[in-house]
PDB file of C-alpha atoms in Angstrom:
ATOM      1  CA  UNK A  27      -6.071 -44.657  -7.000  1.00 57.00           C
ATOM      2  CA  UNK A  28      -6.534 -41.156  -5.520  1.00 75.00           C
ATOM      3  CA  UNK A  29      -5.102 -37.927  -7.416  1.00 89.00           C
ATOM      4  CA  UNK A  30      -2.053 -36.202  -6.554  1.00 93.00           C
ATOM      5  CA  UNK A  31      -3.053 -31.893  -5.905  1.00 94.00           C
ATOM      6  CA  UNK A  32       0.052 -29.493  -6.648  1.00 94.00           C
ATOM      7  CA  UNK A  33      -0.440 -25.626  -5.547  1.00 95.00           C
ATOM      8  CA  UNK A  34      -0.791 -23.121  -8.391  1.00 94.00           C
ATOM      9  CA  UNK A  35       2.614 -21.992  -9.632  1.00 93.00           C
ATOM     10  CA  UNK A  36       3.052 -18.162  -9.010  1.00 92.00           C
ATOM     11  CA  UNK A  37       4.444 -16.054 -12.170  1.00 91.00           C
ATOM     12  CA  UNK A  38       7.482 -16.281 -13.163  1.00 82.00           C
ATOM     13  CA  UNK A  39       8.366 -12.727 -13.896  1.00 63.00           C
ATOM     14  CA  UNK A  40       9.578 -11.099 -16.929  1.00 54.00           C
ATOM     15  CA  UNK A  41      12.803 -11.383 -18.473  1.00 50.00           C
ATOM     16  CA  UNK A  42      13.773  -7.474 -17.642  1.00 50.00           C
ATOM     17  CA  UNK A  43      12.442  -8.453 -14.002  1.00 56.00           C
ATOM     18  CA  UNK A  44      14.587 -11.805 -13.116  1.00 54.00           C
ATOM     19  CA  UNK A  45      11.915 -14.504 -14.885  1.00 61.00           C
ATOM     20  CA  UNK A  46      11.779 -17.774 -13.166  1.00 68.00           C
ATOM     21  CA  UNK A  47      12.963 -20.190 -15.924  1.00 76.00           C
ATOM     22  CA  UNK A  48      10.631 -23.619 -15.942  1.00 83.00           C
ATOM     23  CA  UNK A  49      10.412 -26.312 -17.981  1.00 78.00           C
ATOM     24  CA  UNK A  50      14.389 -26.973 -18.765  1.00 80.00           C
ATOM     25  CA  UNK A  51      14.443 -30.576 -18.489  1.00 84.00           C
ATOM     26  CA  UNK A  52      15.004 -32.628 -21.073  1.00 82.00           C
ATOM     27  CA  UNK A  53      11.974 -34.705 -20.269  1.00 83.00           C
ATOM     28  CA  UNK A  54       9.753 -31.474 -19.207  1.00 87.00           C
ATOM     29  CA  UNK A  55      10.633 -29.747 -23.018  1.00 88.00           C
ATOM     30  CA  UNK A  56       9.668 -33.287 -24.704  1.00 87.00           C
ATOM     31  CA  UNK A  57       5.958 -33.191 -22.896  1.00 90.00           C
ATOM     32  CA  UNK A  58       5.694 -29.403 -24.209  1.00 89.00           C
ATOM     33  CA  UNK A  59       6.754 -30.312 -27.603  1.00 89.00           C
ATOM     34  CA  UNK A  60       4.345 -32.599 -27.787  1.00 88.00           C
ATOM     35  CA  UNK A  61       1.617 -30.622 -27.852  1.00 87.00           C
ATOM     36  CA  UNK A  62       3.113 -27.685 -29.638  1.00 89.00           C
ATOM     37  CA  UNK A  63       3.301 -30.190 -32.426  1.00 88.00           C
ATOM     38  CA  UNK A  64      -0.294 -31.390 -32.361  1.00 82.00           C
ATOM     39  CA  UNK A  65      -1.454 -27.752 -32.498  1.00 84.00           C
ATOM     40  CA  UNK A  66      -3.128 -26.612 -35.561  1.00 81.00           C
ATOM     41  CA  UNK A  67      -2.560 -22.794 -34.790  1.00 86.00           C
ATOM     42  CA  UNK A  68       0.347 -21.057 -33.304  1.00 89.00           C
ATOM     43  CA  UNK A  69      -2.013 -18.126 -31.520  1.00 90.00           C
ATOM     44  CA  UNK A  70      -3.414 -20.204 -28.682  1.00 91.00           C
ATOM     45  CA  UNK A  71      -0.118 -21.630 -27.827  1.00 93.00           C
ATOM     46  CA  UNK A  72       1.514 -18.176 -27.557  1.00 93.00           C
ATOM     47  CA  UNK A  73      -1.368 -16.514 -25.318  1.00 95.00           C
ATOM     48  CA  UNK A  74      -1.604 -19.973 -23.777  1.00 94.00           C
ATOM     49  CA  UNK A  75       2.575 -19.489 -22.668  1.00 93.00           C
ATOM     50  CA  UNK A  76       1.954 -16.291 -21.182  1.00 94.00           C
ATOM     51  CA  UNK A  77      -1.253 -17.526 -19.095  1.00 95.00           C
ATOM     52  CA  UNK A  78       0.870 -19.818 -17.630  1.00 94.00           C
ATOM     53  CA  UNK A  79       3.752 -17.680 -16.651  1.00 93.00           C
ATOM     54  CA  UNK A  80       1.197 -15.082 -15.599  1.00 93.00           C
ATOM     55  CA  UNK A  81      -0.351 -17.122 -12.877  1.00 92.00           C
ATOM     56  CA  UNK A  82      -3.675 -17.846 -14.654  1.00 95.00           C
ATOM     57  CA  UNK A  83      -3.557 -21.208 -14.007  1.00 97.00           C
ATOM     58  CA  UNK A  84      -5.238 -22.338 -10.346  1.00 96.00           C
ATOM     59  CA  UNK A  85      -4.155 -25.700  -8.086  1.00 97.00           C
ATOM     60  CA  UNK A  86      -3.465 -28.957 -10.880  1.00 97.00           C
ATOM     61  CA  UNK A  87      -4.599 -32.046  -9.928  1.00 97.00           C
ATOM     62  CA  UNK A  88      -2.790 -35.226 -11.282  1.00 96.00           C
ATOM     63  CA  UNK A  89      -4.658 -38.117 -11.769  1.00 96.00           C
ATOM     64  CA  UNK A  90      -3.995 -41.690 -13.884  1.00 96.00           C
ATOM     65  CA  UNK A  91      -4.733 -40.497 -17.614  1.00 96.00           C
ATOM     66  CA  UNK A  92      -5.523 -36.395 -16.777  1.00 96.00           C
ATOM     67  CA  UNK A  93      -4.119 -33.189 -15.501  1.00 96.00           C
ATOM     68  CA  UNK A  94      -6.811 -30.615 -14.612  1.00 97.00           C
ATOM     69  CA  UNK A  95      -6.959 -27.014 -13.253  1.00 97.00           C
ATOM     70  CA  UNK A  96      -9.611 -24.152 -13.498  1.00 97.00           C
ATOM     71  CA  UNK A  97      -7.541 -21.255 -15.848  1.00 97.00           C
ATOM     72  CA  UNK A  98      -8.761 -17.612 -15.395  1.00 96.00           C
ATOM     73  CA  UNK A  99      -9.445 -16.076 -19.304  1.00 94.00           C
ATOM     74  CA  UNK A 100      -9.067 -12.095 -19.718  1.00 91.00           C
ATOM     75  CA  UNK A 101     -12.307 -11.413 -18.537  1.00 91.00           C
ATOM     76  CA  UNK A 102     -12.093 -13.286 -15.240  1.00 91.00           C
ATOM     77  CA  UNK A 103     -13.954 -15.838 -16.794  1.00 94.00           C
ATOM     78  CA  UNK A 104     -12.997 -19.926 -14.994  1.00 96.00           C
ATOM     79  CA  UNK A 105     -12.512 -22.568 -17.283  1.00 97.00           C
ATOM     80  CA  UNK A 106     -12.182 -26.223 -16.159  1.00 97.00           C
ATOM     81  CA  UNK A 107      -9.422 -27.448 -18.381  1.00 97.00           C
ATOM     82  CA  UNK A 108      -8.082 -31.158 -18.926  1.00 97.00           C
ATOM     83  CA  UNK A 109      -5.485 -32.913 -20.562  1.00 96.00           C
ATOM     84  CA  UNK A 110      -5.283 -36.472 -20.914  1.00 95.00           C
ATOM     85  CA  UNK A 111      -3.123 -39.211 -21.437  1.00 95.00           C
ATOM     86  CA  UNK A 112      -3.659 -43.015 -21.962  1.00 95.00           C
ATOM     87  CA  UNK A 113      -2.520 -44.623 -18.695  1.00 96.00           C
ATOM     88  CA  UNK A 114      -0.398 -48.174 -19.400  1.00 96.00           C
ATOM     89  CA  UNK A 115      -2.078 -51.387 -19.423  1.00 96.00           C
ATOM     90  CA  UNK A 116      -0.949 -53.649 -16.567  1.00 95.00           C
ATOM     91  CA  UNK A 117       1.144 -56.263 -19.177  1.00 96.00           C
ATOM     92  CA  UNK A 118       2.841 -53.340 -20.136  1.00 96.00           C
ATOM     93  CA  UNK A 119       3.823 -51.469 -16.839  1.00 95.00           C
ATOM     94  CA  UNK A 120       5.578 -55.096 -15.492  1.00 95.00           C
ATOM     95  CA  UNK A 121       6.992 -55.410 -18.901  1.00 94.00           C
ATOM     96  CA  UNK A 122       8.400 -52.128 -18.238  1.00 93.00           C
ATOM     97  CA  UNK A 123       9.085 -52.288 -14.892  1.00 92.00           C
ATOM     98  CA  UNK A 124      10.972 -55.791 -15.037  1.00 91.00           C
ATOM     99  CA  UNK A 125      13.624 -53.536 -18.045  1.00 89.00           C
ATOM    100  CA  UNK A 126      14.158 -50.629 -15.419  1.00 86.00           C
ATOM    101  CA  UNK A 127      14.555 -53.057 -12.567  1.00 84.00           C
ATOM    102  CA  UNK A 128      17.461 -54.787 -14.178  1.00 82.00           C
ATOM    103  CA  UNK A 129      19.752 -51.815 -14.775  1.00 71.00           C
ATOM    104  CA  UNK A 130      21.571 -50.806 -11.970  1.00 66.00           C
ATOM    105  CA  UNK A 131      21.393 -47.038 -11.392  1.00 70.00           C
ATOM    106  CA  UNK A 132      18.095 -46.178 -12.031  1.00 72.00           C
ATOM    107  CA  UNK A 133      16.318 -46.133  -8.385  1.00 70.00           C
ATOM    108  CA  UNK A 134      18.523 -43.815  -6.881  1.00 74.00           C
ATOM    109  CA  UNK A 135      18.330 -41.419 -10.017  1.00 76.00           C
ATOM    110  CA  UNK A 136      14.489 -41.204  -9.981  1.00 73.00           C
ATOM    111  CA  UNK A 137      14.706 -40.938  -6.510  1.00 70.00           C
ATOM    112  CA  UNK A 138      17.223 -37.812  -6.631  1.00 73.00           C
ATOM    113  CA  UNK A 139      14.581 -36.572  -8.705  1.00 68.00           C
ATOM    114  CA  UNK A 140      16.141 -37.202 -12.171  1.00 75.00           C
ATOM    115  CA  UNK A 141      14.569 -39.119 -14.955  1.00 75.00           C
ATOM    116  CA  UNK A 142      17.581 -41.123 -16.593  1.00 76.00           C
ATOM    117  CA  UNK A 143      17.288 -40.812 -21.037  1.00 79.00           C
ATOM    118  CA  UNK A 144      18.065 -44.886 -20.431  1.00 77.00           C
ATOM    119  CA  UNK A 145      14.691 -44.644 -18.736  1.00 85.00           C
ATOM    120  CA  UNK A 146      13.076 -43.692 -21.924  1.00 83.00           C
ATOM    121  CA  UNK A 147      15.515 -46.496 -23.553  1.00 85.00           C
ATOM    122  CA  UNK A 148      13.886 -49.246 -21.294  1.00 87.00           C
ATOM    123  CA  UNK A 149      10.217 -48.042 -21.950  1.00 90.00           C
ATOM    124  CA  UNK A 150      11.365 -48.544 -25.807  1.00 90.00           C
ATOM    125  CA  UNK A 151      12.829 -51.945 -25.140  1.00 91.00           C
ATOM    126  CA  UNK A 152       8.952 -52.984 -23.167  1.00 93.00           C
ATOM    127  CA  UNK A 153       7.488 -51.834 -26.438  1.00 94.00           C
ATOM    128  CA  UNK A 154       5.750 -48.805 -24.708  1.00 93.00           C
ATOM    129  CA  UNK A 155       5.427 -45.288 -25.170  1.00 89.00           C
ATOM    130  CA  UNK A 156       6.521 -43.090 -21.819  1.00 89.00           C
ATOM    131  CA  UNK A 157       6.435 -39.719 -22.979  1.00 88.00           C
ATOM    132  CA  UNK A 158       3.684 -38.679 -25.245  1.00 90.00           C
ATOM    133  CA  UNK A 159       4.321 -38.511 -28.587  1.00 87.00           C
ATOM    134  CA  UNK A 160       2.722 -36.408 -30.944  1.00 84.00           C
ATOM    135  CA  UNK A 161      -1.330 -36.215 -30.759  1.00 85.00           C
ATOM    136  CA  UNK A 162      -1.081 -38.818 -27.350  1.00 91.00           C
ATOM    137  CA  UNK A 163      -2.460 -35.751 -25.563  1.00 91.00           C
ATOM    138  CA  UNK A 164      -6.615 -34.541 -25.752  1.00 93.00           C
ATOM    139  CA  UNK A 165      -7.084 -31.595 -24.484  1.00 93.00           C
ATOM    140  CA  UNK A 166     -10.554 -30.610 -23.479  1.00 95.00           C
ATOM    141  CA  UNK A 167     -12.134 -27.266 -22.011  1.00 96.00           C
ATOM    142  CA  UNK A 168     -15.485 -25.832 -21.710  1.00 96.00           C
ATOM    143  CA  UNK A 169     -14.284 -22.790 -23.326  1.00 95.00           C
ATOM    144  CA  UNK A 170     -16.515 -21.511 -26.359  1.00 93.00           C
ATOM    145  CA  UNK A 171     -13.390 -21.723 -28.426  1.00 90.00           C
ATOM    146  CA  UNK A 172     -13.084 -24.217 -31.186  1.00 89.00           C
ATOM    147  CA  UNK A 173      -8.900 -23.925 -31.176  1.00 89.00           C
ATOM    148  CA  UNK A 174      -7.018 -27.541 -30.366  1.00 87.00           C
ATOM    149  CA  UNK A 175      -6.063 -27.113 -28.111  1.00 92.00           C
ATOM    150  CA  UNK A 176      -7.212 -23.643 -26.765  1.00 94.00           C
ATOM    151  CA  UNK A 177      -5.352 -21.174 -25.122  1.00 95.00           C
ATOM    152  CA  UNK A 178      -6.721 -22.746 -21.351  1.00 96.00           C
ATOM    153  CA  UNK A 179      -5.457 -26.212 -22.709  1.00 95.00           C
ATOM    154  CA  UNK A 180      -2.139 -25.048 -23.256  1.00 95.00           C
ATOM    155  CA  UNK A 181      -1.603 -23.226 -20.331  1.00 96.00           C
ATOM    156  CA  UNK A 182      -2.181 -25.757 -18.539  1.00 96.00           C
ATOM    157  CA  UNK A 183      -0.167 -27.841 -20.758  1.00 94.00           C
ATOM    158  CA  UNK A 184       2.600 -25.846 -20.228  1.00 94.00           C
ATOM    159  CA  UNK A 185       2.869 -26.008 -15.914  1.00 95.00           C
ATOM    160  CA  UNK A 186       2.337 -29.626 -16.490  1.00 95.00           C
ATOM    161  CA  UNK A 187       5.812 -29.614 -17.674  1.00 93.00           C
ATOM    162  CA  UNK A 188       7.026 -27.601 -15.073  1.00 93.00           C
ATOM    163  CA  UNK A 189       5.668 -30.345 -12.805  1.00 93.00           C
ATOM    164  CA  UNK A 190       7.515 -32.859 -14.678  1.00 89.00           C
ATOM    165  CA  UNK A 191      10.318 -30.880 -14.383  1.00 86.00           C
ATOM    166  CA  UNK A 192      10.310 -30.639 -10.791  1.00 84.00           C
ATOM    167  CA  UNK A 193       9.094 -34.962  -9.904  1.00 85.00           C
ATOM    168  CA  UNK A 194       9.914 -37.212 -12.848  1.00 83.00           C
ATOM    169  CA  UNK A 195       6.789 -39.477 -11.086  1.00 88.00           C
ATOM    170  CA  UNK A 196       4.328 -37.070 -12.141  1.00 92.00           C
ATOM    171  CA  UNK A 197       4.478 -38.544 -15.485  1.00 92.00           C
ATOM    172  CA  UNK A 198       4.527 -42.208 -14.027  1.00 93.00           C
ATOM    173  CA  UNK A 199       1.515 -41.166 -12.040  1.00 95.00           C
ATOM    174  CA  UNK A 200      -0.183 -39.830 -15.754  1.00 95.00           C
ATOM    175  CA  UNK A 201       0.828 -43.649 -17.006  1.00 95.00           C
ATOM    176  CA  UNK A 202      -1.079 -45.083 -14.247  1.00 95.00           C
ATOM    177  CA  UNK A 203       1.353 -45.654 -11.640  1.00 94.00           C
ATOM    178  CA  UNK A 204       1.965 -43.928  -8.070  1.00 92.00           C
ATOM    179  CA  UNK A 205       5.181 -42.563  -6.840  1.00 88.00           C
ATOM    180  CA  UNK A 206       4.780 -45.872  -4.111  1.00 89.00           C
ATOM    181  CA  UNK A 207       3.451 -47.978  -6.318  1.00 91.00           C
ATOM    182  CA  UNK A 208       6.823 -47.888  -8.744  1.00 89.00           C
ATOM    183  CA  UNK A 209       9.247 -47.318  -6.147  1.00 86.00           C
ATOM    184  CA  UNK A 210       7.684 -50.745  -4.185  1.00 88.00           C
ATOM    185  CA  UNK A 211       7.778 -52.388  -7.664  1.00 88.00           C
ATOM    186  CA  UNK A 212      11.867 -51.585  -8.390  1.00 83.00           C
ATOM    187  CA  UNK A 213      12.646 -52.087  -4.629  1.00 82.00           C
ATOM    188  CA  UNK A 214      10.473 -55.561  -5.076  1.00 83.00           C
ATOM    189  CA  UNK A 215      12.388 -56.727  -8.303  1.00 83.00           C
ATOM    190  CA  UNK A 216      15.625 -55.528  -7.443  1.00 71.00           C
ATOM    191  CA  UNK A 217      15.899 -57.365  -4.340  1.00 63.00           C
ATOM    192  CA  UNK A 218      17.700 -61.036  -4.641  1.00 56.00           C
ATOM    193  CA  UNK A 219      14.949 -63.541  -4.501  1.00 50.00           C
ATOM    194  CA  UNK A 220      15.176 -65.841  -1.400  1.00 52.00           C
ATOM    195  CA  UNK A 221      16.862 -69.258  -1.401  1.00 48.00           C
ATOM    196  CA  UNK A 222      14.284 -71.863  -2.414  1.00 49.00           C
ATOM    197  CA  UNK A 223      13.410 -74.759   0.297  1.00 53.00           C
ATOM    198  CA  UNK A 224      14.631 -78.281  -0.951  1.00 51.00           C
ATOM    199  CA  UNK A 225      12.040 -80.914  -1.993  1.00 52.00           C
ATOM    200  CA  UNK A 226      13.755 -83.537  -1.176  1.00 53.00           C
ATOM    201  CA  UNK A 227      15.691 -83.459   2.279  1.00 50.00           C
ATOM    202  CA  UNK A 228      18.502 -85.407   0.672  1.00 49.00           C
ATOM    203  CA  UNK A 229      19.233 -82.808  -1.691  1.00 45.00           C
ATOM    204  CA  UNK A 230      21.414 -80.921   0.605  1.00 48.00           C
ATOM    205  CA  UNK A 231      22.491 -83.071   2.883  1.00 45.00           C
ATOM    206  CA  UNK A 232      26.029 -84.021   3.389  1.00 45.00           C
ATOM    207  CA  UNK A 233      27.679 -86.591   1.489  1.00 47.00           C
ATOM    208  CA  UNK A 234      27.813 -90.227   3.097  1.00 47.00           C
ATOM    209  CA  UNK A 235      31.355 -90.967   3.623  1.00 44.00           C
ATOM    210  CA  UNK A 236      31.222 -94.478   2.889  1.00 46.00           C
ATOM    211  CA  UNK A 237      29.512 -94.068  -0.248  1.00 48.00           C
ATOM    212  CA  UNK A 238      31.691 -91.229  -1.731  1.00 46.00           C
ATOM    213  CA  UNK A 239      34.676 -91.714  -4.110  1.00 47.00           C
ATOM    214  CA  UNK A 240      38.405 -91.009  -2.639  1.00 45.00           C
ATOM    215  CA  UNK A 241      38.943 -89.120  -5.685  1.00 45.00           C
ATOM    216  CA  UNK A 242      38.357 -88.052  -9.393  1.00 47.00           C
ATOM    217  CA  UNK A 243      41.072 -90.370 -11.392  1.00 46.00           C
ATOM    218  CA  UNK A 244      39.500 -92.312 -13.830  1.00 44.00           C
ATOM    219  CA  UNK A 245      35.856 -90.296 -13.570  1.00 45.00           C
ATOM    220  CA  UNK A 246      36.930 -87.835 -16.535  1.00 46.00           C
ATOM    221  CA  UNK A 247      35.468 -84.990 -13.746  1.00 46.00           C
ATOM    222  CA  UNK A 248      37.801 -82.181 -12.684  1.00 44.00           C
ATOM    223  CA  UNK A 249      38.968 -82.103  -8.775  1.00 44.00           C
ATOM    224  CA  UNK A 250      35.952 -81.583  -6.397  1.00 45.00           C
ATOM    225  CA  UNK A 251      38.484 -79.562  -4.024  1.00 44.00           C
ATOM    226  CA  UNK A 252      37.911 -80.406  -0.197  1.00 45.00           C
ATOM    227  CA  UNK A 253      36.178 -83.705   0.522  1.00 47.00           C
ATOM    228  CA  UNK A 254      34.486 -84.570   3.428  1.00 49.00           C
ATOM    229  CA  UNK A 255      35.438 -87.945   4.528  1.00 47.00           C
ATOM    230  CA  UNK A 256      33.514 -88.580   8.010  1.00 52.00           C
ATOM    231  CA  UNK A 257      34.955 -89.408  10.735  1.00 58.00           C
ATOM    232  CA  UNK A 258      38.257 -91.496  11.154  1.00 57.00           C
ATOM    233  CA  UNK A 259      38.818 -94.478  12.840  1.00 64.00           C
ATOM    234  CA  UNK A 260      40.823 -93.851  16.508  1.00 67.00           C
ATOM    235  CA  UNK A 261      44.672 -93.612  15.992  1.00 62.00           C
ATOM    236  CA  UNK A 262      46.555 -96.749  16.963  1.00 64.00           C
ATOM    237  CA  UNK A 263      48.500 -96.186  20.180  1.00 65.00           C
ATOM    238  CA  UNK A 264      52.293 -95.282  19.683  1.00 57.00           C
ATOM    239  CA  UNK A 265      54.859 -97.950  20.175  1.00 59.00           C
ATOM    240  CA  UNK A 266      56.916 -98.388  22.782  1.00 60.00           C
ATOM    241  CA  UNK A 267      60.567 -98.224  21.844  1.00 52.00           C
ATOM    242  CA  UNK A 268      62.365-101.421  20.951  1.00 53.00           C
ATOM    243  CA  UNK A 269      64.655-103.485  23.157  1.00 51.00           C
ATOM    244  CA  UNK A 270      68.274-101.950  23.647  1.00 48.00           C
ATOM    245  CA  UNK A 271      69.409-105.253  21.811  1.00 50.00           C
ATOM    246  CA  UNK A 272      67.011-104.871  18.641  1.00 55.00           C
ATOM    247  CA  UNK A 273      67.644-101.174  18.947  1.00 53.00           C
ATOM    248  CA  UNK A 274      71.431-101.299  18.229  1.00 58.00           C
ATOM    249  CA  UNK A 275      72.309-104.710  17.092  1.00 60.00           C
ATOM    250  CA  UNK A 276      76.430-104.768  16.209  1.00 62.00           C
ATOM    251  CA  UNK A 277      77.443-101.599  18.186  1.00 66.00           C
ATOM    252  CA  UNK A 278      80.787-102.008  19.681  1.00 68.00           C
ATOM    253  CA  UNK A 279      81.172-100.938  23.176  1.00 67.00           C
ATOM    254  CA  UNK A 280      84.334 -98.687  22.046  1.00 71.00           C
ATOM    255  CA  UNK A 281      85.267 -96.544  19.006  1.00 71.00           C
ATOM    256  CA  UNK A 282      88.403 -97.602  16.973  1.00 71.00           C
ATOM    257  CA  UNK A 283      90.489 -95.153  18.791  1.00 72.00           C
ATOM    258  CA  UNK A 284      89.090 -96.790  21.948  1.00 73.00           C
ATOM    259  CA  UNK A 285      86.396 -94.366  22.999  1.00 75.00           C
ATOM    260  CA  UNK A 286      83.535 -95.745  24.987  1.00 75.00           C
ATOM    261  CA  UNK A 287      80.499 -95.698  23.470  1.00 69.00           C
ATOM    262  CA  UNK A 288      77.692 -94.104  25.273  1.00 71.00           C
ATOM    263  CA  UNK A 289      75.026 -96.883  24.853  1.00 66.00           C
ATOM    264  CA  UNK A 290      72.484 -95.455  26.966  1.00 69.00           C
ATOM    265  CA  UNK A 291      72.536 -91.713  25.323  1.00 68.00           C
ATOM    266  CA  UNK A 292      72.628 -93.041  21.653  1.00 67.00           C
ATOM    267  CA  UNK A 293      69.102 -95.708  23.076  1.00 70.00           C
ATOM    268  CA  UNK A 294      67.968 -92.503  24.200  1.00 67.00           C
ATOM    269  CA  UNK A 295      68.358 -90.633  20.832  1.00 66.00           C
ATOM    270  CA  UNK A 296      66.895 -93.331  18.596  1.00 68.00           C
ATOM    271  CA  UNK A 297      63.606 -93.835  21.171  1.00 65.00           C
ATOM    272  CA  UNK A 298      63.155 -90.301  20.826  1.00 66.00           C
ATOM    273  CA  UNK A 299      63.121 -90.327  16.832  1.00 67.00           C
ATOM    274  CA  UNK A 300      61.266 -93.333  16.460  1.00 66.00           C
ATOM    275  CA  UNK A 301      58.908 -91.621  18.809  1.00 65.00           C
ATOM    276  CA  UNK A 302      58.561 -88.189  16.686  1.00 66.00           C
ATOM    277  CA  UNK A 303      58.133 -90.184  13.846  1.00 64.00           C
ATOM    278  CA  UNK A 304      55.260 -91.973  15.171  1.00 61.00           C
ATOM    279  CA  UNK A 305      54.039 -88.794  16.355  1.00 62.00           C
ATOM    280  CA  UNK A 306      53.922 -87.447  13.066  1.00 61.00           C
ATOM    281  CA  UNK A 307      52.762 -90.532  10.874  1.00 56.00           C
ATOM    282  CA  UNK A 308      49.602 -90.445  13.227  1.00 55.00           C
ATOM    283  CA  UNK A 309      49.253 -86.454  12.595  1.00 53.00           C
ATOM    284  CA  UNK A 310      49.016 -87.051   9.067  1.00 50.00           C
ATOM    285  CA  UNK A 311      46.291 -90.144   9.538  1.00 48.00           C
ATOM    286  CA  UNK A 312      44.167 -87.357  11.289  1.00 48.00           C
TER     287      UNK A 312
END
């Protein structure tokens, strides 16, 4: 995996002159305490802070496991200064990877440039270590100095939190993992997994209508909803109305106040009903 090269940070000014305040994330100020807590001397760390905010430190390149930049000592003097940190095994970066896939959220924070505290959480719940805890960082320079770290070691130290502070994926690149490598991974496990192919073509075929049940009485199963029954059986032709004489047997030609009875109209009438309702009774067949 090729290393990741970041342009030396200029200084950031005194506090009477408008400082440039680095470091404030939460996640940048962890990596800093860190090694402030594995120091064994306060001195290096204090000359260390002001190298960095001075300029002293040159281009940082960011590789799996190590940040290293040349850092210029009061007498001109180059060092070549490293700090390392123990990359993740591959077990534990999908571990890891799988837990911060399955929150929603997360992508578009680390992508906004954030690094989420229930990113942290997840690395806890894959049994893994993210940030560096106390004494996870070595610091090595070819310095004379016997101090741990030395003043070189915690300049440098300090800018790589700035650079944390700026790209959470610096410190996923320091794990072992690129920017593309992690964002391919959520993207990857995120995604809804496509539909498997059937082994057997019957699976998911349609139901055979002559085979199916007309309904769930007597199965103990709940409703199934729509059936499909197939396809139906022509519909019977409609019936031609019946003869005037089985039509209206008994009708008297005239009323009792001696009306005539319109024979012909009231035929008419009842063919029409008999029709609609034949209509309709073959509808509902359908």
């Amino acid at each position: 995996m090729s290393a990741v090269g970041f342009p030396a940070f200029p200084p950031t000014g005194t506090a009477t002159k408008g400082a440039v305040r680095r470091g404030q994330s939460w996640w940048a100020r962890a990596w800093v305490r860190s090694m402030e807590e594995f120091a064994l001397d306060a001195g290096p760390l204090k000359k260390g802070r002001a190298y960095a905010r001075t300029g002293r430190v040159g281009s940082i390149t960011v590789s799996p496991g190590a940040v290293q930049a040349r850092v210029q000592d009061d007498d001109g003097e180059m060092y070549h200064t490293v700090v390392s940190l123990e990359p993740l095994t591959d077990d534990e970066w999908d571990r890891f990877l799988r837990i911060l896939a399955s929150r929603s959220g997360r992508l578009a924070a680390l992508l906004s440039g954030e690094m989420p505290r229930d990113v942290v959480a997840a690395a806890v719940d894959a049994d893994i270590s993210l940030l560096p805890g106390i004494g996870d960082l070595e610091p090595e320079c070819d310095c004379p100095t016997w101090d741990l770290p030395c003043l070189h070691a915690a300049a440098l130290s300090y800018q790589a939190g700035w650079l944390l502070d700026a790209d959470p994926f610096v410190l996923f690149l320091l794990r072992g993992r690129s920017r593309e490598q992690v964002l391919d991974a959520l993207r990857g496990l995120s995604s809804p997994a496509p539909a498997a192919e059937p082994s057997d073509p019957s699976v998911d075929s349609a139901p055979d209508p002559t085979g199916a049940p007309a309904s769930n009485e007597g199965t103990g199963a709940a409703p199934s909803g729509r059936r499909i029954l197939g396809e139906l059986p022509t519909p019977p032709d409609v019936p031609e109305p019946p003869s005037a004489a089985d039509l209206l047997p008994g009708v008297p030609d005239r009323t009792a106040d001696g009306t005539p009875v319109d024979l012909t109209g009231l035929r008419a009438a009842l063919a029409a009903a008999a029709l609609s309702a034949a209509e309709r009774l073959t509808a509902l067949d359908r």
